[in-house]
PDB file of C-alpha atoms in Angstrom:
ATOM      1  CA  MET G1205      62.916  67.815  20.013  1.00 44.00           C
ATOM      2  CA  VAL G1206      60.744  66.385  17.589  1.00 42.00           C
ATOM      3  CA  ARG G1207      59.152  62.959  17.638  1.00 45.00           C
ATOM      4  CA  ALA G1208      59.470  60.373  14.674  1.00 44.00           C
ATOM      5  CA  ILE G1209      55.723  59.408  13.867  1.00 38.00           C
ATOM      6  CA  ARG G1210      55.391  55.686  14.135  1.00 42.00           C
ATOM      7  CA  SER G1211      53.418  54.274  10.882  1.00 39.00           C
ATOM      8  CA  PRO G1212      50.378  52.167  11.514  1.00 39.00           C
ATOM      9  CA  LEU G1213      50.873  48.820  12.795  1.00 35.00           C
ATOM     10  CA  LYS G1214      50.551  46.180   9.971  1.00 40.00           C
ATOM     11  CA  LYS G1215      48.568  43.602  10.157  1.00 37.00           C
ATOM     12  CA  PRO G1216      50.673  40.036  10.649  1.00 36.00           C
ATOM     13  CA  ARG G1217      50.719  38.040   7.009  1.00 43.00           C
ATOM     14  CA  GLY G1218      48.631  35.301   7.019  1.00 40.00           C
ATOM     15  CA  ARG G1219      46.044  33.576   5.178  1.00 43.00           C
ATOM     16  CA  LYS G1220      43.372  35.973   4.632  1.00 45.00           C
ATOM     17  CA  ARG G1221      40.037  35.035   6.036  1.00 47.00           C
ATOM     18  CA  ARG G1222      37.892  33.959   3.443  1.00 48.00           C
ATOM     19  CA  GLY G1223      34.424  35.380   2.827  1.00 48.00           C
ATOM     20  CA  PRO G1224      31.195  33.448   1.659  1.00 47.00           C
ATOM     21  CA  GLY G1225      31.279  31.805  -1.274  1.00 43.00           C
ATOM     22  CA  ARG G1226      32.789  28.903  -3.090  1.00 43.00           C
ATOM     23  CA  PRO G1227      36.377  28.244  -1.871  1.00 44.00           C
ATOM     24  CA  PRO G1228      39.339  28.965  -4.459  1.00 51.00           C
ATOM     25  CA  ALA G1229      40.686  26.644  -6.690  1.00 51.00           C
ATOM     26  CA  ASP G1230      43.910  26.236  -5.126  1.00 62.00           C
ATOM     27  CA  GLU G1231      41.902  25.701  -2.051  1.00 69.00           C
ATOM     28  CA  VAL G1232      40.202  22.886  -2.942  1.00 68.00           C
ATOM     29  CA  ASN G1233      42.797  21.152  -4.787  1.00 90.00           C
ATOM     30  CA  LEU G1234      45.233  21.672  -2.098  1.00 94.00           C
ATOM     31  CA  ARG G1235      42.456  19.828   0.392  1.00 95.00           C
ATOM     32  CA  GLU G1236      41.579  16.731  -1.567  1.00 95.00           C
ATOM     33  CA  ARG G1237      45.508  16.535  -2.162  1.00 96.00           C
ATOM     34  CA  LEU G1238      45.833  16.112   2.225  1.00 97.00           C
ATOM     35  CA  LEU G1239      43.500  13.646   1.742  1.00 97.00           C
ATOM     36  CA  ASP G1240      44.918  11.959  -0.752  1.00 97.00           C
ATOM     37  CA  ALA G1241      47.810  11.804   1.179  1.00 97.00           C
ATOM     38  CA  ALA G1242      45.820  10.732   4.254  1.00 97.00           C
ATOM     39  CA  VAL G1243      44.775   7.949   2.006  1.00 96.00           C
ATOM     40  CA  GLN G1244      48.563   7.115   1.420  1.00 96.00           C
ATOM     41  CA  CYS G1245      49.752   7.442   4.599  1.00 97.00           C
ATOM     42  CA  PHE G1246      46.586   5.418   6.320  1.00 97.00           C
ATOM     43  CA  THR G1247      47.311   2.487   3.788  1.00 94.00           C
ATOM     44  CA  THR G1248      50.896   2.039   4.372  1.00 93.00           C
ATOM     45  CA  ASP G1249      51.121   3.038   8.174  1.00 95.00           C
ATOM     46  CA  GLY G1250      47.748   2.292   9.327  1.00 95.00           C
ATOM     47  CA  ILE G1251      45.061   4.981  10.768  1.00 97.00           C
ATOM     48  CA  ALA G1252      46.520   4.968  14.396  1.00 96.00           C
ATOM     49  CA  GLY G1253      50.451   4.819  12.549  1.00 95.00           C
ATOM     50  CA  ALA G1254      49.466   7.734  10.545  1.00 96.00           C
ATOM     51  CA  SER G1255      50.213  11.504  11.759  1.00 95.00           C
ATOM     52  CA  LEU G1256      49.703  14.879  10.589  1.00 95.00           C
ATOM     53  CA  ARG G1257      53.351  15.649  10.198  1.00 96.00           C
ATOM     54  CA  SER G1258      53.914  12.275   8.295  1.00 96.00           C
ATOM     55  CA  ILE G1259      50.460  12.926   6.016  1.00 97.00           C
ATOM     56  CA  ALA G1260      52.265  16.748   5.590  1.00 96.00           C
ATOM     57  CA  VAL G1261      55.396  15.284   4.124  1.00 96.00           C
ATOM     58  CA  ALA G1262      53.390  13.036   1.819  1.00 96.00           C
ATOM     59  CA  ALA G1263      51.375  16.246   0.528  1.00 95.00           C
ATOM     60  CA  GLY G1264      54.809  18.328   0.429  1.00 94.00           C
ATOM     61  CA  VAL G1265      53.495  21.165   3.096  1.00 95.00           C
ATOM     62  CA  THR G1266      53.350  21.908   6.545  1.00 94.00           C
ATOM     63  CA  PRO G1267      52.120  19.852   9.491  1.00 94.00           C
ATOM     64  CA  ALA G1268      50.461  23.860  10.203  1.00 94.00           C
ATOM     65  CA  MET G1269      48.891  23.693   6.539  1.00 95.00           C
ATOM     66  CA  VAL G1270      46.896  20.184   8.017  1.00 95.00           C
ATOM     67  CA  ASN G1271      45.905  21.741  10.761  1.00 94.00           C
ATOM     68  CA  TYR G1272      44.494  24.757   8.736  1.00 95.00           C
ATOM     69  CA  TYR G1273      42.172  22.592   6.949  1.00 95.00           C
ATOM     70  CA  PHE G1274      41.266  19.873   9.176  1.00 96.00           C
ATOM     71  CA  GLY G1275      41.962  21.043  12.898  1.00 93.00           C
ATOM     72  CA  SER G1276      43.030  17.845  14.404  1.00 95.00           C
ATOM     73  CA  LYS G1277      43.612  14.138  13.376  1.00 96.00           C
ATOM     74  CA  GLN G1278      39.828  12.893  14.116  1.00 96.00           C
ATOM     75  CA  ARG G1279      38.359  15.611  12.012  1.00 97.00           C
ATOM     76  CA  LEU G1280      40.688  14.756   8.872  1.00 97.00           C
ATOM     77  CA  LEU G1281      39.587  11.093   9.575  1.00 97.00           C
ATOM     78  CA  ASP G1282      36.099  11.743   9.740  1.00 97.00           C
ATOM     79  CA  ALA G1283      36.475  13.885   6.169  1.00 97.00           C
ATOM     80  CA  PHE G1284      38.599  10.670   5.049  1.00 97.00           C
ATOM     81  CA  VAL G1285      35.092   8.608   6.036  1.00 97.00           C
ATOM     82  CA  ALA G1286      32.643  10.945   4.788  1.00 97.00           C
ATOM     83  CA  GLU G1287      34.317  11.888   1.121  1.00 97.00           C
ATOM     84  CA  ARG G1288      36.475   8.574   0.544  1.00 97.00           C
ATOM     85  CA  VAL G1289      34.807   5.845   1.949  1.00 97.00           C
ATOM     86  CA  LEU G1290      31.045   6.164   2.147  1.00 96.00           C
ATOM     87  CA  PRO G1291      30.622   7.456  -1.288  1.00 97.00           C
ATOM     88  CA  LEU G1292      32.277   4.030  -2.330  1.00 96.00           C
ATOM     89  CA  VAL G1293      29.354   2.670   0.190  1.00 96.00           C
ATOM     90  CA  ALA G1294      26.770   4.749  -1.122  1.00 96.00           C
ATOM     91  CA  ALA G1295      27.505   3.237  -5.356  1.00 96.00           C
ATOM     92  CA  LEU G1296      27.872   0.034  -4.485  1.00 96.00           C
ATOM     93  CA  GLY G1297      24.381  -0.031  -2.409  1.00 95.00           C
ATOM     94  CA  SER G1298      22.465   2.216  -5.211  1.00 95.00           C
ATOM     95  CA  GLY G1299      23.777  -0.653  -7.805  1.00 95.00           C
ATOM     96  CA  ILE G1300      22.548  -3.258  -5.013  1.00 94.00           C
ATOM     97  CA  ARG G1301      19.051  -1.823  -5.084  1.00 93.00           C
ATOM     98  CA  ALA G1302      18.918  -1.430  -8.765  1.00 94.00           C
ATOM     99  CA  ALA G1303      19.999  -4.883  -9.609  1.00 93.00           C
ATOM    100  CA  GLY G1304      16.443  -6.495  -9.229  1.00 85.00           C
ATOM    101  CA  GLU G1305      15.361 -10.038  -7.604  1.00 84.00           C
ATOM    102  CA  GLU G1306      17.029 -12.466  -9.168  1.00 89.00           C
ATOM    103  CA  PRO G1307      20.150 -13.770  -6.796  1.00 89.00           C
ATOM    104  CA  ARG G1308      22.561 -13.613  -9.595  1.00 90.00           C
ATOM    105  CA  ALA G1309      21.851 -10.378 -10.274  1.00 92.00           C
ATOM    106  CA  LEU G1310      22.484  -9.414  -6.724  1.00 93.00           C
ATOM    107  CA  VAL G1311      25.764 -11.197  -6.453  1.00 93.00           C
ATOM    108  CA  GLY G1312      26.870  -9.517  -9.999  1.00 94.00           C
ATOM    109  CA  ALA G1313      26.319  -6.230  -8.891  1.00 95.00           C
ATOM    110  CA  PHE G1314      27.705  -6.457  -5.746  1.00 96.00           C
ATOM    111  CA  VAL G1315      30.702  -8.132  -7.256  1.00 96.00           C
ATOM    112  CA  ARG G1316      30.854  -5.960 -10.245  1.00 96.00           C
ATOM    113  CA  GLY G1317      30.262  -3.141  -7.903  1.00 96.00           C
ATOM    114  CA  LEU G1318      32.871  -3.641  -5.596  1.00 96.00           C
ATOM    115  CA  HIS G1319      35.851  -4.606  -8.354  1.00 96.00           C
ATOM    116  CA  ALA G1320      34.353  -1.177  -9.309  1.00 96.00           C
ATOM    117  CA  ALA G1321      34.806   0.505  -6.434  1.00 96.00           C
ATOM    118  CA  VAL G1322      38.465  -0.960  -6.160  1.00 96.00           C
ATOM    119  CA  ALA G1323      39.452   0.407  -9.721  1.00 95.00           C
ATOM    120  CA  ARG G1324      38.734   3.899  -8.403  1.00 95.00           C
ATOM    121  CA  SER G1325      40.041   3.444  -4.838  1.00 96.00           C
ATOM    122  CA  PRO G1326      42.718   0.756  -4.853  1.00 95.00           C
ATOM    123  CA  TRP G1327      43.642   1.269  -1.380  1.00 96.00           C
ATOM    124  CA  LEU G1328      40.739   0.001  -0.463  1.00 96.00           C
ATOM    125  CA  PRO G1329      41.029  -3.630   0.000  1.00 95.00           C
ATOM    126  CA  ALA G1330      44.353  -3.408   2.232  1.00 93.00           C
ATOM    127  CA  LEU G1331      42.260  -0.626   4.916  1.00 95.00           C
ATOM    128  CA  TRP G1332      39.702  -3.089   4.608  1.00 94.00           C
ATOM    129  CA  LEU G1333      42.197  -5.665   6.083  1.00 93.00           C
ATOM    130  CA  ARG G1334      44.003  -3.307   8.662  1.00 93.00           C
ATOM    131  CA  GLU G1335      41.216  -1.226   9.571  1.00 96.00           C
ATOM    132  CA  VAL G1336      38.060  -3.147   9.594  1.00 95.00           C
ATOM    133  CA  ILE G1337      39.645  -7.052   9.633  1.00 93.00           C
ATOM    134  CA  SER G1338      41.886  -6.355  12.249  1.00 90.00           C
ATOM    135  CA  GLU G1339      40.529  -6.262  16.155  1.00 89.00           C
ATOM    136  CA  ASN G1340      41.896  -3.140  16.828  1.00 89.00           C
ATOM    137  CA  GLY G1341      40.849  -1.443  13.658  1.00 93.00           C
ATOM    138  CA  ALA G1342      40.004   2.401  13.321  1.00 95.00           C
ATOM    139  CA  LEU G1343      37.101   1.576  10.793  1.00 96.00           C
ATOM    140  CA  ARG G1344      35.173  -1.111  12.387  1.00 95.00           C
ATOM    141  CA  GLU G1345      32.493   1.125  14.251  1.00 95.00           C
ATOM    142  CA  VAL G1346      32.139   2.626  10.851  1.00 95.00           C
ATOM    143  CA  LEU G1347      31.408  -0.537   9.691  1.00 95.00           C
ATOM    144  CA  PHE G1348      28.797  -1.074  12.404  1.00 94.00           C
ATOM    145  CA  GLN G1349      27.245   2.371  12.409  1.00 93.00           C
ATOM    146  CA  GLN G1350      27.474   3.359   8.816  1.00 93.00           C
ATOM    147  CA  ILE G1351      28.566   0.517   6.412  1.00 95.00           C
ATOM    148  CA  SER G1352      26.611  -2.512   7.371  1.00 94.00           C
ATOM    149  CA  LYS G1353      23.146  -0.838   6.896  1.00 91.00           C
ATOM    150  CA  GLU G1354      24.201   0.412   3.386  1.00 91.00           C
ATOM    151  CA  VAL G1355      24.953  -2.947   1.778  1.00 95.00           C
ATOM    152  CA  PRO G1356      25.496  -6.240   3.882  1.00 95.00           C
ATOM    153  CA  ARG G1357      22.173  -6.113   5.886  1.00 95.00           C
ATOM    154  CA  VAL G1358      20.351  -5.194   2.713  1.00 94.00           C
ATOM    155  CA  LEU G1359      21.825  -7.996   0.555  1.00 94.00           C
ATOM    156  CA  ALA G1360      20.913 -10.417   3.736  1.00 95.00           C
ATOM    157  CA  GLU G1361      17.363  -9.360   3.589  1.00 94.00           C
ATOM    158  CA  ARG G1362      17.163  -9.523  -0.299  1.00 93.00           C
ATOM    159  CA  PHE G1363      18.487 -13.778   0.195  1.00 93.00           C
ATOM    160  CA  ALA G1364      16.310 -14.326   2.564  1.00 95.00           C
ATOM    161  CA  GLY G1365      13.150 -13.150   0.565  1.00 94.00           C
ATOM    162  CA  LEU G1366      14.516 -14.934  -2.229  1.00 92.00           C
ATOM    163  CA  GLN G1367      15.157 -17.963  -0.105  1.00 93.00           C
ATOM    164  CA  ARG G1368      11.474 -17.928   1.620  1.00 94.00           C
ATOM    165  CA  GLN G1369      10.374 -17.608  -2.000  1.00 93.00           C
ATOM    166  CA  GLY G1370      12.396 -20.273  -3.268  1.00 91.00           C
ATOM    167  CA  ALA G1371      14.531 -18.660  -5.653  1.00 90.00           C
ATOM    168  CA  LEU G1372      17.619 -19.574  -3.467  1.00 88.00           C
ATOM    169  CA  ASN G1373      19.486 -22.534  -2.134  1.00 86.00           C
ATOM    170  CA  ALA G1374      18.098 -23.747   1.037  1.00 89.00           C
ATOM    171  CA  ALA G1375      21.534 -24.875   1.920  1.00 89.00           C
ATOM    172  CA  LEU G1376      22.739 -21.110   1.958  1.00 90.00           C
ATOM    173  CA  ASP G1377      22.225 -18.964   5.029  1.00 95.00           C
ATOM    174  CA  PRO G1378      21.508 -15.877   3.952  1.00 95.00           C
ATOM    175  CA  ARG G1379      24.044 -13.738   6.319  1.00 96.00           C
ATOM    176  CA  LEU G1380      27.108 -16.218   5.944  1.00 95.00           C
ATOM    177  CA  LEU G1381      26.284 -16.051   1.582  1.00 92.00           C
ATOM    178  CA  VAL G1382      26.875 -11.944   2.685  1.00 95.00           C
ATOM    179  CA  VAL G1383      30.433 -12.709   4.360  1.00 95.00           C
ATOM    180  CA  SER G1384      31.182 -15.389   1.742  1.00 92.00           C
ATOM    181  CA  LEU G1385      30.383 -12.491  -1.047  1.00 93.00           C
ATOM    182  CA  ILE G1386      32.454 -10.043   0.986  1.00 94.00           C
ATOM    183  CA  GLY G1387      35.471 -12.623   1.710  1.00 93.00           C
ATOM    184  CA  LEU G1388      35.912 -13.967  -1.827  1.00 93.00           C
ATOM    185  CA  THR G1389      35.686 -10.541  -3.635  1.00 95.00           C
ATOM    186  CA  LEU G1390      37.717  -8.738  -0.975  1.00 94.00           C
ATOM    187  CA  PHE G1391      40.727 -11.107  -0.106  1.00 94.00           C
ATOM    188  CA  PRO G1392      41.325 -11.940  -3.145  1.00 95.00           C
ATOM    189  CA  LEU G1393      42.350  -7.821  -3.877  1.00 95.00           C
ATOM    190  CA  ALA G1394      43.796  -7.509  -0.659  1.00 94.00           C
ATOM    191  CA  ALA G1395      46.028 -10.718  -1.051  1.00 95.00           C
ATOM    192  CA  GLU G1396      47.103  -9.939  -4.682  1.00 94.00           C
ATOM    193  CA  PRO G1397      50.465  -9.616  -4.339  1.00 93.00           C
ATOM    194  CA  ILE G1398      51.132 -12.854  -2.745  1.00 95.00           C
ATOM    195  CA  TRP G1399      49.014 -15.232  -4.674  1.00 96.00           C
ATOM    196  CA  ARG G1400      50.539 -13.450  -7.994  1.00 96.00           C
ATOM    197  CA  ARG G1401      53.924 -14.053  -6.753  1.00 96.00           C
ATOM    198  CA  VAL G1402      53.296 -17.634  -5.298  1.00 97.00           C
ATOM    199  CA  PHE G1403      51.716 -18.728  -8.773  1.00 96.00           C
ATOM    200  CA  ASP G1404      53.417 -16.452 -11.116  1.00 96.00           C
ATOM    201  CA  ALA G1405      50.079 -15.470 -12.373  1.00 95.00           C
ATOM    202  CA  SER G1406      50.774 -12.104 -14.293  1.00 93.00           C
ATOM    203  CA  ASP G1407      48.603 -13.405 -16.597  1.00 94.00           C
ATOM    204  CA  ILE G1408      45.627 -12.855 -14.615  1.00 95.00           C
ATOM    205  CA  ASP G1409      43.836  -9.501 -15.207  1.00 94.00           C
ATOM    206  CA  TYR G1410      40.976  -8.151 -12.449  1.00 93.00           C
ATOM    207  CA  ALA G1411      38.362  -8.867 -15.380  1.00 94.00           C
ATOM    208  CA  ALA G1412      39.518 -12.472 -15.363  1.00 95.00           C
ATOM    209  CA  LEU G1413      40.011 -12.419 -11.235  1.00 95.00           C
ATOM    210  CA  GLU G1414      36.151 -11.251 -11.291  1.00 95.00           C
ATOM    211  CA  ARG G1415      35.086 -13.295 -14.034  1.00 94.00           C
ATOM    212  CA  HIS G1416      36.326 -16.261 -11.579  1.00 94.00           C
ATOM    213  CA  THR G1417      34.628 -14.689  -8.307  1.00 93.00           C
ATOM    214  CA  LEU G1418      30.863 -15.072 -10.016  1.00 92.00           C
ATOM    215  CA  ALA G1419      31.526 -18.374 -11.463  1.00 91.00           C
ATOM    216  CA  LEU G1420      32.254 -19.317  -8.005  1.00 89.00           C
ATOM    217  CA  LEU G1421      29.517 -18.151  -6.472  1.00 86.00           C
ATOM    218  CA  ASP G1422      27.378 -19.492  -9.299  1.00 80.00           C
ATOM    219  CA  TYR G1423      28.562 -22.346  -8.703  1.00 70.00           C
ATOM    220  CA  GLY G1424      25.788 -22.545  -4.759  1.00 63.00           C
ATOM    221  CA  PHE G1425      22.873 -21.691  -7.014  1.00 63.00           C
ATOM    222  CA  GLY G1426      23.049 -23.656 -10.452  1.00 55.00           C
ATOM    223  CA  GLY G1427      25.858 -26.258  -9.321  1.00 45.00           C
ATOM    224  CA  PRO G1428      25.178 -30.129  -8.396  1.00 40.00           C
ATOM    225  CA  HIS G1429      24.187 -28.868  -4.760  1.00 37.00           C
ATOM    226  CA  ALA G1430      21.827 -26.799  -5.180  1.00 40.00           C
ATOM    227  CA  ARG G1431      18.684 -28.517  -4.396  1.00 38.00           C
TER     228      ARG G1431
END
């Protein structure tokens, strides 16, 4: 009896191991889409409430695909911070460093830079409230370890130096001035759906909000209490 000759075993179908070099465009695009979906879920559900499954659903892929690109939720969060949050902070810090030493120029660089960041990433104010201000926010340590040295501390040091030179209102605490800057800029952006409805303020655009914030802050430098 002649035995049938078996054909060689076929390798299981699946994703081929990528060789060295630049990844294909479709892989790059899918990874970016997964990060976009993660931002969406982090903003609506909170970082703790967002699961790999919900992120996969938002991206229109299977959870296995999220796991393939990132391995775990923590690695996905690390990628989000490194690729979406820190570049915004770096751009803001660069603008502040390039603004010079005049107080109004520093304040203007911060306010305009933050508005520009929100224009590029509208999710920023809501995520700031949920994940930095909230007691158990997942990004609070990121603020302490990475963001604070790029923007808040740099601004506070600049303001302290200007105050020693007599160029800044002596009644201001440089550290609290930074807190005021952040609050007066980010909070109106985060609370936009509320104040627009309360005041029926559909006529206020972002340019008007930016001008208002700068005018309000300018009062501390040049108003009747400046001396």
